[in-house]
């Protein structure tokens, strides 16, 4: 009977733990590929190199049967040459199933999907192929065309820049980009043109002589990759003790060191606030946005998660108490073995003090000290709609990105109250603050709709206040200030 | 504990604490395999994991003759290579009897039963395989094929969902699912593959089923010897 009860207990316990899913493996690959795109679009060779290394360090899938795959691959190439796309798809598919770690086969399968205008499949295969061979120029080109065909010119441009960066025959890529710059649809043309502009500065530009161009096939001189500790300091979710995880000083120091390197590798904080939606203001003008940014920026946190000894993902958080309590989303820290947090100039390891799947929230304990902390706004009523909001976070690792918008609506989804906002929110913003003009936090950025534009959602602060995570002795809340006109 | 986990926990508790008098461990374990299928079809990650852990921690049968089992397994594989299914079946049965914990033996036994169209026995052998190793993707895939042949779309979906969940290379599994969803001739399995892709929000092209090909062996009813002519009623004038 004891054994039975033990099984029962483990079953019940595990029923509360989300496992790593097969889908999340793809998301990891996609994250690194997207980072390479973002850094390529910013002409940041170091950043591209860093994430290229991250991809190369991932564990490779099991090898397949290359002898079995070869005839199928040959058939696929023949069909592709004759433009028999469905037959080519069938052949490359069989080849891929036989040997899924051959990047040539996976790349051809992705290309065939692209030519069949099955863009979602093309994207997935291209991302997977790049995880096997991050310098495969043809696949970067396929990915760029896929994004161009699906309305995403900026990503198309970044992917095309990488196609050029890793090309063995750069003039061929340039020629291809010229063709695409005259092709349909408009986003494909725009992506190709942006890439051409990026890789070929004007001939009379002084930069042309000194060449800040990414050199094709040149391996970027990336800093050494972060090396987080392999031993988990404390399993996330198991610990609720103190501000520091239950690890020795060496492990703690390693986490902090890793955080520092990781953050440096991911991005460089902007020298000054940049607005994604607002136009630059005249020097000396002190806009509400600038005031909010100055005050809120040091209280907004970058959260780096580590899993199986490796840096896993990035998210955002907000400092809600003078003694270092940080709120973020549960999904940010869900699968982490270790956590590190940076708020302003301060860094600390973190442990999970409390978590809740619904609403999607987590409370982290850190060793940070701050005279100031965010106050949570107690309001959730239609008067909020139309108010200006400000979002700070770390989308795609771009630390301290500031954006603005308005409250577009109030939504209750699956029993949880959300604030719908129009400010841009991207992966990495999760867990960050959505701030009203009075400096209070009205929501925690949580999710967005892929379809449509700027349809994003923040968990209402009232959900935090109503949850068991809220500690009124240590955290502040306040009602809505007067109307802002 | 999240509220939605409560029914699962209570179900588990009620099953463990009040088993039917005739229930044996193996029956309980098969029940958990079925639960993994049900929960996977409902895309309940945590539930599947909970059942998987329960199975992994349950006592395993002991081997009576491991060396004999290995030898029989090799004979079975050689026979299977030659497509001698009856000889392979006999060898795998012998291997399974000699070592009930030999997961390879029970998996191949299930495969051969399926090839011989003995679907009930195939299901049983594959369930036993999954009791021994609940994360064995290939056994989930073969079980899905069995359910497809048995025209059980719900279980086929659950088993395919677990195939993807436990696949070592999810992209390969995804492509296999797409291949089945677009090309499989067994309707149940094809539809289940499409449903599994949608369950995981993976891209899938809607299948367009072509018209059935003309089959010269099937003649109109009224043309068969001894059959009566069928006279269609006249339609009323519009």
Short mmCIF file of N, CA and C in Angstrom, two decimals, chain A residues 97-199:
data_model
loop_
_atom_site.label_atom_id
_atom_site.label_comp_id
_atom_site.label_asym_id
_atom_site.label_seq_id
_atom_site.Cartn_x
_atom_site.Cartn_y
_atom_site.Cartn_z
N UNK A 97 13.29 11.82 -43.75
CA UNK A 97 12.88 10.85 -42.71
C UNK A 97 13.99 9.81 -42.51
N UNK A 98 14.65 9.45 -43.61
CA UNK A 98 15.74 8.47 -43.50
C UNK A 98 16.96 9.07 -42.82
N UNK A 99 17.28 10.31 -43.13
CA UNK A 99 18.48 10.93 -42.55
C UNK A 99 18.19 12.38 -42.19
N UNK A 100 17.64 12.60 -41.01
CA UNK A 100 17.19 13.96 -40.68
C UNK A 100 18.31 14.91 -40.26
N UNK A 101 19.56 14.45 -40.22
CA UNK A 101 20.59 15.41 -39.81
C UNK A 101 21.47 15.85 -40.98
N UNK A 102 21.07 15.50 -42.20
CA UNK A 102 21.82 15.98 -43.37
C UNK A 102 21.27 17.35 -43.76
N UNK A 103 22.07 18.41 -43.57
CA UNK A 103 21.53 19.76 -43.83
C UNK A 103 21.19 19.99 -45.30
N UNK A 104 21.85 19.28 -46.20
CA UNK A 104 21.52 19.45 -47.62
C UNK A 104 20.10 18.96 -47.89
N UNK A 105 19.78 17.79 -47.33
CA UNK A 105 18.44 17.23 -47.53
C UNK A 105 17.39 18.13 -46.88
N UNK A 106 17.64 18.50 -45.63
CA UNK A 106 16.66 19.34 -44.93
C UNK A 106 16.49 20.67 -45.66
N UNK A 107 17.60 21.21 -46.15
CA UNK A 107 17.53 22.48 -46.88
C UNK A 107 16.72 22.36 -48.17
N UNK A 108 16.93 21.26 -48.88
CA UNK A 108 16.16 21.07 -50.12
C UNK A 108 14.67 20.88 -49.82
N UNK A 109 14.38 20.19 -48.73
CA UNK A 109 12.98 20.01 -48.35
C UNK A 109 12.34 21.38 -48.07
N UNK A 110 13.07 22.21 -47.32
CA UNK A 110 12.56 23.56 -47.03
C UNK A 110 12.36 24.36 -48.30
N UNK A 111 13.32 24.26 -49.21
CA UNK A 111 13.22 25.01 -50.47
C UNK A 111 12.01 24.54 -51.28
N UNK A 112 11.77 23.22 -51.26
CA UNK A 112 10.62 22.70 -52.01
C UNK A 112 9.31 23.21 -51.42
N UNK A 113 9.25 23.24 -50.09
CA UNK A 113 8.05 23.82 -49.46
C UNK A 113 7.87 25.28 -49.88
N UNK A 114 8.98 26.01 -49.94
CA UNK A 114 8.88 27.41 -50.35
C UNK A 114 8.32 27.51 -51.76
N UNK A 115 8.83 26.67 -52.66
CA UNK A 115 8.35 26.74 -54.05
C UNK A 115 6.90 26.29 -54.17
N UNK A 116 6.47 25.46 -53.24
CA UNK A 116 5.06 25.06 -53.21
C UNK A 116 4.20 26.10 -52.48
N UNK A 117 4.83 27.16 -52.06
CA UNK A 117 4.18 28.25 -51.32
C UNK A 117 3.57 27.76 -50.01
N UNK A 118 4.19 26.77 -49.44
CA UNK A 118 3.78 26.30 -48.10
C UNK A 118 4.77 26.95 -47.12
N UNK A 119 4.49 28.20 -46.79
CA UNK A 119 5.50 29.03 -46.14
C UNK A 119 5.77 28.63 -44.68
N UNK A 120 4.73 28.18 -44.00
CA UNK A 120 4.96 27.80 -42.60
C UNK A 120 5.92 26.61 -42.52
N UNK A 121 5.66 25.63 -43.38
CA UNK A 121 6.55 24.47 -43.39
C UNK A 121 7.95 24.88 -43.83
N UNK A 122 8.01 25.77 -44.83
CA UNK A 122 9.32 26.23 -45.33
C UNK A 122 10.11 26.89 -44.20
N UNK A 123 9.43 27.72 -43.42
CA UNK A 123 10.11 28.40 -42.32
C UNK A 123 10.63 27.40 -41.30
N UNK A 124 9.80 26.44 -40.94
CA UNK A 124 10.22 25.47 -39.91
C UNK A 124 11.41 24.65 -40.39
N UNK A 125 11.34 24.21 -41.64
CA UNK A 125 12.46 23.41 -42.15
C UNK A 125 13.73 24.25 -42.26
N UNK A 126 13.58 25.50 -42.65
CA UNK A 126 14.77 26.36 -42.77
C UNK A 126 15.39 26.60 -41.40
N UNK A 127 14.56 26.88 -40.41
CA UNK A 127 15.09 27.09 -39.06
C UNK A 127 15.80 25.84 -38.56
N UNK A 128 15.16 24.70 -38.79
CA UNK A 128 15.78 23.43 -38.37
C UNK A 128 17.11 23.22 -39.10
N UNK A 129 17.11 23.48 -40.40
CA UNK A 129 18.34 23.29 -41.18
C UNK A 129 19.45 24.19 -40.65
N UNK A 130 19.10 25.41 -40.31
CA UNK A 130 20.12 26.33 -39.80
C UNK A 130 20.63 25.90 -38.43
N UNK A 131 19.82 25.16 -37.70
CA UNK A 131 20.32 24.63 -36.43
C UNK A 131 21.37 23.56 -36.68
N UNK A 132 21.27 22.89 -37.82
CA UNK A 132 22.28 21.89 -38.18
C UNK A 132 23.50 22.54 -38.82
N UNK A 133 23.24 23.57 -39.60
CA UNK A 133 24.33 24.22 -40.35
C UNK A 133 24.06 25.72 -40.39
N UNK A 134 24.47 26.45 -39.35
CA UNK A 134 24.11 27.88 -39.26
C UNK A 134 24.74 28.74 -40.35
N UNK A 135 25.69 28.19 -41.09
CA UNK A 135 26.33 29.01 -42.14
C UNK A 135 25.89 28.59 -43.54
N UNK A 136 24.80 27.87 -43.64
CA UNK A 136 24.34 27.43 -44.96
C UNK A 136 23.61 28.59 -45.65
N UNK A 137 24.32 29.22 -46.54
CA UNK A 137 23.83 30.45 -47.16
C UNK A 137 22.49 30.24 -47.89
N UNK A 138 22.38 29.13 -48.62
CA UNK A 138 21.17 28.90 -49.41
C UNK A 138 19.94 28.85 -48.51
N UNK A 139 20.09 28.29 -47.33
CA UNK A 139 18.94 28.18 -46.43
C UNK A 139 18.58 29.54 -45.84
N UNK A 140 19.60 30.38 -45.59
CA UNK A 140 19.28 31.75 -45.15
C UNK A 140 18.47 32.46 -46.24
N UNK A 141 18.84 32.18 -47.47
CA UNK A 141 18.13 32.80 -48.58
C UNK A 141 16.68 32.30 -48.63
N UNK A 142 16.50 30.99 -48.44
CA UNK A 142 15.14 30.42 -48.41
C UNK A 142 14.33 31.07 -47.29
N UNK A 143 14.96 31.21 -46.14
CA UNK A 143 14.25 31.80 -45.00
C UNK A 143 13.89 33.26 -45.30
N UNK A 144 14.82 33.98 -45.91
CA UNK A 144 14.54 35.37 -46.28
C UNK A 144 13.38 35.47 -47.25
N UNK A 145 13.38 34.60 -48.25
CA UNK A 145 12.27 34.63 -49.22
C UNK A 145 10.95 34.28 -48.54
N UNK A 146 11.03 33.32 -47.62
CA UNK A 146 9.81 32.93 -46.90
C UNK A 146 9.24 34.11 -46.12
N UNK A 147 10.12 34.81 -45.41
CA UNK A 147 9.63 35.97 -44.65
C UNK A 147 9.12 37.06 -45.60
N UNK A 148 9.84 37.23 -46.69
CA UNK A 148 9.40 38.24 -47.66
C UNK A 148 8.03 37.91 -48.23
N UNK A 149 7.79 36.64 -48.46
CA UNK A 149 6.50 36.22 -49.01
C UNK A 149 5.38 36.32 -47.98
N UNK A 150 5.74 36.31 -46.71
CA UNK A 150 4.70 36.32 -45.67
C UNK A 150 4.59 37.68 -44.99
N UNK A 151 5.13 38.71 -45.64
CA UNK A 151 4.87 40.07 -45.17
C UNK A 151 5.82 40.60 -44.13
N UNK A 152 6.95 39.95 -43.92
CA UNK A 152 7.86 40.37 -42.87
C UNK A 152 9.18 40.84 -43.48
N UNK A 153 9.18 42.07 -43.96
CA UNK A 153 10.36 42.60 -44.66
C UNK A 153 11.59 42.70 -43.75
N UNK A 154 11.47 43.16 -42.50
CA UNK A 154 12.69 43.28 -41.67
C UNK A 154 13.38 41.93 -41.46
N UNK A 155 12.59 40.91 -41.19
CA UNK A 155 13.23 39.59 -40.99
C UNK A 155 13.82 39.09 -42.30
N UNK A 156 13.10 39.35 -43.39
CA UNK A 156 13.63 38.94 -44.68
C UNK A 156 14.99 39.58 -44.90
N UNK A 157 15.09 40.87 -44.58
CA UNK A 157 16.36 41.58 -44.80
C UNK A 157 17.47 40.95 -43.94
N UNK A 158 17.18 40.69 -42.68
CA UNK A 158 18.20 40.08 -41.79
C UNK A 158 18.65 38.73 -42.31
N UNK A 159 17.69 37.93 -42.76
CA UNK A 159 18.05 36.60 -43.28
C UNK A 159 18.88 36.73 -44.55
N UNK A 160 18.53 37.69 -45.41
CA UNK A 160 19.30 37.88 -46.64
C UNK A 160 20.74 38.34 -46.33
N UNK A 161 20.84 39.20 -45.33
CA UNK A 161 22.20 39.65 -44.96
C UNK A 161 23.04 38.44 -44.53
N UNK A 162 22.42 37.54 -43.79
CA UNK A 162 23.16 36.33 -43.40
C UNK A 162 23.46 35.44 -44.61
N UNK A 163 22.54 35.40 -45.57
CA UNK A 163 22.82 34.63 -46.79
C UNK A 163 24.08 35.16 -47.45
N UNK A 164 24.21 36.49 -47.45
CA UNK A 164 25.40 37.11 -48.04
C UNK A 164 26.63 36.85 -47.17
N UNK A 165 26.44 37.02 -45.86
CA UNK A 165 27.56 36.86 -44.93
C UNK A 165 28.23 35.49 -45.09
N UNK A 166 27.41 34.47 -45.26
CA UNK A 166 27.96 33.11 -45.27
C UNK A 166 28.13 32.55 -46.69
N UNK A 167 27.93 33.40 -47.69
CA UNK A 167 27.96 32.90 -49.07
C UNK A 167 29.38 32.54 -49.49
N UNK A 168 29.48 31.45 -50.25
CA UNK A 168 30.78 31.12 -50.85
C UNK A 168 30.98 31.93 -52.12
N UNK A 169 29.86 32.34 -52.72
CA UNK A 169 29.94 33.14 -53.94
C UNK A 169 29.08 34.39 -53.75
N UNK A 170 29.62 35.41 -53.06
CA UNK A 170 28.81 36.59 -52.72
C UNK A 170 28.17 37.29 -53.92
N UNK A 171 28.88 37.43 -55.05
CA UNK A 171 28.21 38.12 -56.17
C UNK A 171 26.93 37.42 -56.61
N UNK A 172 26.92 36.09 -56.48
CA UNK A 172 25.71 35.34 -56.85
C UNK A 172 24.54 35.75 -55.95
N UNK A 173 24.81 35.91 -54.67
CA UNK A 173 23.75 36.31 -53.74
C UNK A 173 23.29 37.73 -54.07
N UNK A 174 24.24 38.59 -54.37
CA UNK A 174 23.87 39.96 -54.71
C UNK A 174 22.97 39.96 -55.94
N UNK A 175 23.32 39.15 -56.91
CA UNK A 175 22.51 39.08 -58.13
C UNK A 175 21.10 38.57 -57.80
N UNK A 176 21.06 37.56 -56.96
CA UNK A 176 19.76 37.02 -56.57
C UNK A 176 18.93 38.08 -55.82
N UNK A 177 19.58 38.82 -54.97
CA UNK A 177 18.88 39.87 -54.22
C UNK A 177 18.37 40.95 -55.17
N UNK A 178 19.14 41.23 -56.21
CA UNK A 178 18.68 42.22 -57.20
C UNK A 178 17.40 41.72 -57.88
N UNK A 179 17.40 40.42 -58.18
CA UNK A 179 16.19 39.86 -58.81
C UNK A 179 15.00 39.98 -57.86
N UNK A 180 15.25 39.62 -56.60
CA UNK A 180 14.15 39.65 -55.62
C UNK A 180 13.70 41.08 -55.36
N UNK A 181 14.60 42.03 -55.50
CA UNK A 181 14.25 43.43 -55.27
C UNK A 181 13.27 43.93 -56.34
N UNK A 182 13.07 43.12 -57.36
CA UNK A 182 12.09 43.50 -58.39
C UNK A 182 10.92 42.52 -58.41
N UNK A 183 10.88 41.63 -57.44
CA UNK A 183 9.84 40.58 -57.44
C UNK A 183 8.66 40.97 -56.55
N UNK A 184 7.62 40.22 -56.64
CA UNK A 184 6.46 40.39 -55.77
C UNK A 184 6.56 39.41 -54.62
N UNK A 185 5.95 39.69 -53.52
CA UNK A 185 5.20 40.90 -53.17
C UNK A 185 6.12 42.02 -52.69
N UNK A 186 5.51 43.09 -52.28
CA UNK A 186 6.25 44.28 -51.88
C UNK A 186 7.21 44.00 -50.72
N UNK A 187 6.77 43.17 -49.76
CA UNK A 187 7.63 42.92 -48.60
C UNK A 187 8.88 42.16 -48.99
N UNK A 188 8.78 41.31 -50.02
CA UNK A 188 9.96 40.60 -50.49
C UNK A 188 10.91 41.59 -51.15
N UNK A 189 10.34 42.49 -51.97
CA UNK A 189 11.17 43.52 -52.60
C UNK A 189 11.87 44.36 -51.54
N UNK A 190 11.07 44.76 -50.52
CA UNK A 190 11.62 45.64 -49.49
C UNK A 190 12.74 44.93 -48.72
N UNK A 191 12.51 43.66 -48.40
CA UNK A 191 13.53 42.90 -47.66
C UNK A 191 14.81 42.79 -48.46
N UNK A 192 14.68 42.51 -49.75
CA UNK A 192 15.87 42.37 -50.60
C UNK A 192 16.58 43.71 -50.72
N UNK A 193 15.79 44.80 -50.89
CA UNK A 193 16.42 46.12 -51.03
C UNK A 193 17.16 46.52 -49.74
N UNK A 194 16.50 46.25 -48.59
CA UNK A 194 17.16 46.58 -47.32
C UNK A 194 18.47 45.81 -47.18
N UNK A 195 18.42 44.54 -47.58
CA UNK A 195 19.65 43.74 -47.47
C UNK A 195 20.73 44.28 -48.39
N UNK A 196 20.34 44.64 -49.61
CA UNK A 196 21.33 45.21 -50.55
C UNK A 196 21.92 46.50 -49.99
N UNK A 197 21.06 47.33 -49.41
CA UNK A 197 21.56 48.57 -48.81
C UNK A 197 22.54 48.26 -47.68
N UNK A 198 22.22 47.23 -46.93
CA UNK A 198 23.04 46.91 -45.77
C UNK A 198 24.40 46.36 -46.18
N UNK A 199 24.41 45.56 -47.23
CA UNK A 199 25.69 44.92 -47.58
C UNK A 199 26.49 45.74 -48.57
#
